[in-house]
Amino acid sequence: MRRLRPEAVALATFATLALTGCGIGGIKDFEKTLASNDSATAALGQWCAKRALAAPPVIRALADRSALIPASPAIRKRLGVSAEEPIAYRHVQLACGDQILSVAHNWYVPSRLTTEMNRTLTTSDKPFGKVVAPLAFRRDRLAQKQGAMPQCPADTILSHEAVLRTPDGKAISLVIECYTPGNL
């Protein structure tokens, strides 16, 4: 059996979306929802409710606790930490009902979170954005791409890379978010 290259899978996904009427208009609507929120969790919750993907529209983080990707020097630089500062990694699928809406890679600085936040992130299915919401973070988008960034699955419809910062400007997290066709 012949296997399709990732680019062919992505092209087929976009063609299918265009033919079903969920293509560019749906993606643009989705992008607007994401852009209007500092929290991807909040944006996905709004999107899930708007599209009636589940009742209630609750976003859950399905964590792969065995995944580990060490923070590269570039990630450490973006987070503003030394080579010795501990960095945690969380790999999750964000779901609403039975729909996977996002696959996310998240490197975060545990020392910039509370003890309770760190415990919740390592033991629960709560999304990062919901857990750290009390920090009143803002999102600095570093990159956006229709389709997949290198860390994303081939059928990704939209990719973001961002740093989340506290009001005083300290970086708490670098995320790479891979949004799935389940959004459309």
Short mmCIF file of C-alpha atoms in Angstrom, two decimals, residues 13-141:
data_model
loop_
_atom_site.label_atom_id
_atom_site.label_comp_id
_atom_site.label_asym_id
_atom_site.label_seq_id
_atom_site.Cartn_x
_atom_site.Cartn_y
_atom_site.Cartn_z
CA THR A 13 -7.64 17.87 4.31
CA PHE A 14 -7.88 21.46 3.02
CA ALA A 15 -9.62 20.28 -0.17
CA THR A 16 -12.15 18.30 1.86
CA LEU A 17 -12.84 21.29 4.10
CA ALA A 18 -13.35 23.56 1.09
CA LEU A 19 -15.75 21.10 -0.55
CA THR A 20 -17.80 20.68 2.63
CA GLY A 21 -18.20 24.42 3.12
CA CYS A 22 -16.04 24.49 6.25
CA GLY A 23 -12.89 25.70 4.54
CA ILE A 24 -11.57 29.24 4.43
CA GLY A 25 -14.58 30.88 6.09
CA GLY A 26 -14.49 28.34 8.91
CA ILE A 27 -10.74 28.73 9.32
CA LYS A 28 -11.01 32.54 9.34
CA ASP A 29 -13.78 32.36 11.95
CA PHE A 30 -11.66 30.01 14.00
CA GLU A 31 -8.61 32.28 13.68
CA LYS A 32 -10.69 35.26 14.91
CA THR A 33 -11.80 33.29 17.95
CA LEU A 34 -8.21 32.35 18.77
CA ALA A 35 -6.93 35.91 18.21
CA SER A 36 -9.53 37.39 20.55
CA ASN A 37 -8.22 35.38 23.53
CA ASP A 38 -4.91 35.18 25.37
CA SER A 39 -5.91 31.69 26.46
CA ALA A 40 -6.22 28.96 23.83
CA THR A 41 -8.31 27.04 26.39
CA ALA A 42 -10.83 29.89 26.61
CA ALA A 43 -10.89 30.25 22.81
CA LEU A 44 -11.47 26.53 22.30
CA GLY A 45 -14.25 26.59 24.91
CA GLN A 46 -15.97 29.43 23.03
CA TRP A 47 -15.45 27.64 19.71
CA CYS A 48 -16.78 24.36 21.09
CA ALA A 49 -19.91 26.14 22.35
CA LYS A 50 -20.41 28.07 19.09
CA ARG A 51 -20.09 24.91 16.99
CA ALA A 52 -22.12 22.80 19.49
CA LEU A 53 -19.38 20.17 19.55
CA ALA A 54 -20.33 18.95 23.04
CA ALA A 55 -22.80 19.70 25.80
CA PRO A 56 -21.51 21.08 28.05
CA PRO A 57 -18.64 22.63 26.06
CA VAL A 58 -15.86 21.76 28.52
CA ILE A 59 -12.23 21.61 27.39
CA ARG A 60 -10.15 18.77 28.85
CA ALA A 61 -6.40 18.20 28.56
CA LEU A 62 -5.61 14.58 27.75
CA ALA A 63 -2.01 14.48 28.96
CA ASP A 64 0.65 12.14 27.68
CA ARG A 65 2.61 11.95 30.93
CA SER A 66 5.30 9.74 29.37
CA ALA A 67 6.23 12.38 26.76
CA LEU A 68 9.38 14.34 27.44
CA ILE A 69 11.02 16.84 25.14
CA PRO A 70 13.80 18.76 26.91
CA ALA A 71 13.84 22.53 26.53
CA SER A 72 16.31 23.55 23.85
CA PRO A 73 18.61 26.55 24.33
CA ALA A 74 16.23 28.54 22.07
CA ILE A 75 13.23 27.68 24.27
CA ARG A 76 15.20 28.60 27.41
CA LYS A 77 16.15 31.93 25.84
CA ARG A 78 12.51 32.71 24.97
CA LEU A 79 11.50 31.81 28.54
CA GLY A 80 14.32 33.96 29.96
CA VAL A 81 15.83 31.22 32.11
CA SER A 82 19.32 29.87 32.67
CA ALA A 83 20.54 26.44 31.60
CA GLU A 84 20.15 25.27 35.23
CA GLU A 85 16.55 26.48 35.79
CA PRO A 86 14.12 23.54 35.82
CA ILE A 87 11.69 23.54 32.89
CA ALA A 88 8.66 21.25 32.85
CA TYR A 89 7.11 19.81 29.70
CA ARG A 90 3.47 18.90 29.15
CA HIS A 91 2.17 17.27 25.97
CA VAL A 92 -1.61 17.24 25.70
CA GLN A 93 -4.52 16.84 23.37
CA LEU A 94 -7.24 19.38 24.14
CA ALA A 95 -10.67 17.84 23.70
CA CYS A 96 -14.26 18.99 23.79
CA GLY A 97 -16.55 16.01 24.13
CA ASP A 98 -15.05 13.34 21.89
CA GLN A 99 -13.44 15.85 19.48
CA ILE A 100 -9.70 16.48 19.69
CA LEU A 101 -9.31 20.19 18.90
CA SER A 102 -5.62 20.73 19.55
CA VAL A 103 -2.37 18.92 20.13
CA ALA A 104 -0.09 21.08 22.28
CA HIS A 105 3.53 21.08 23.37
CA ASN A 106 4.08 23.22 26.47
CA TRP A 107 7.37 24.03 28.16
CA TYR A 108 6.80 25.97 31.38
CA VAL A 109 8.76 27.42 34.30
CA PRO A 110 7.52 25.73 37.51
CA SER A 111 9.19 28.33 39.76
CA ARG A 112 6.95 31.03 38.25
CA LEU A 113 3.76 29.12 39.16
CA THR A 114 2.26 28.37 42.55
CA THR A 115 2.74 25.02 44.25
CA GLU A 116 -0.95 24.24 43.72
CA MET A 117 -0.74 25.09 40.00
CA ASN A 118 2.25 22.75 39.57
CA ARG A 119 0.45 19.95 41.42
CA THR A 120 -2.68 20.39 39.31
CA LEU A 121 -0.68 20.32 36.06
CA THR A 122 1.00 17.05 36.97
CA THR A 123 -2.07 15.26 38.36
CA SER A 124 -5.17 16.43 36.49
CA ASP A 125 -6.79 16.84 33.08
CA LYS A 126 -7.19 20.61 33.50
CA PRO A 127 -5.79 22.65 30.61
CA PHE A 128 -2.75 24.83 31.30
CA GLY A 129 -4.63 28.04 30.46
CA LYS A 130 -7.34 27.29 33.01
CA VAL A 131 -4.83 26.34 35.72
CA VAL A 132 -2.70 29.49 35.32
CA ALA A 133 -5.60 31.90 34.62
CA PRO A 134 -5.19 33.54 38.08
CA LEU A 135 -1.81 34.86 36.88
CA ALA A 136 -3.65 37.08 34.34
CA PHE A 137 -1.22 36.08 31.59
CA ARG A 138 -1.06 37.54 28.12
CA ARG A 139 -0.08 35.76 24.91
CA ASP A 140 2.77 36.93 22.70
CA ARG A 141 2.31 35.10 19.42
#
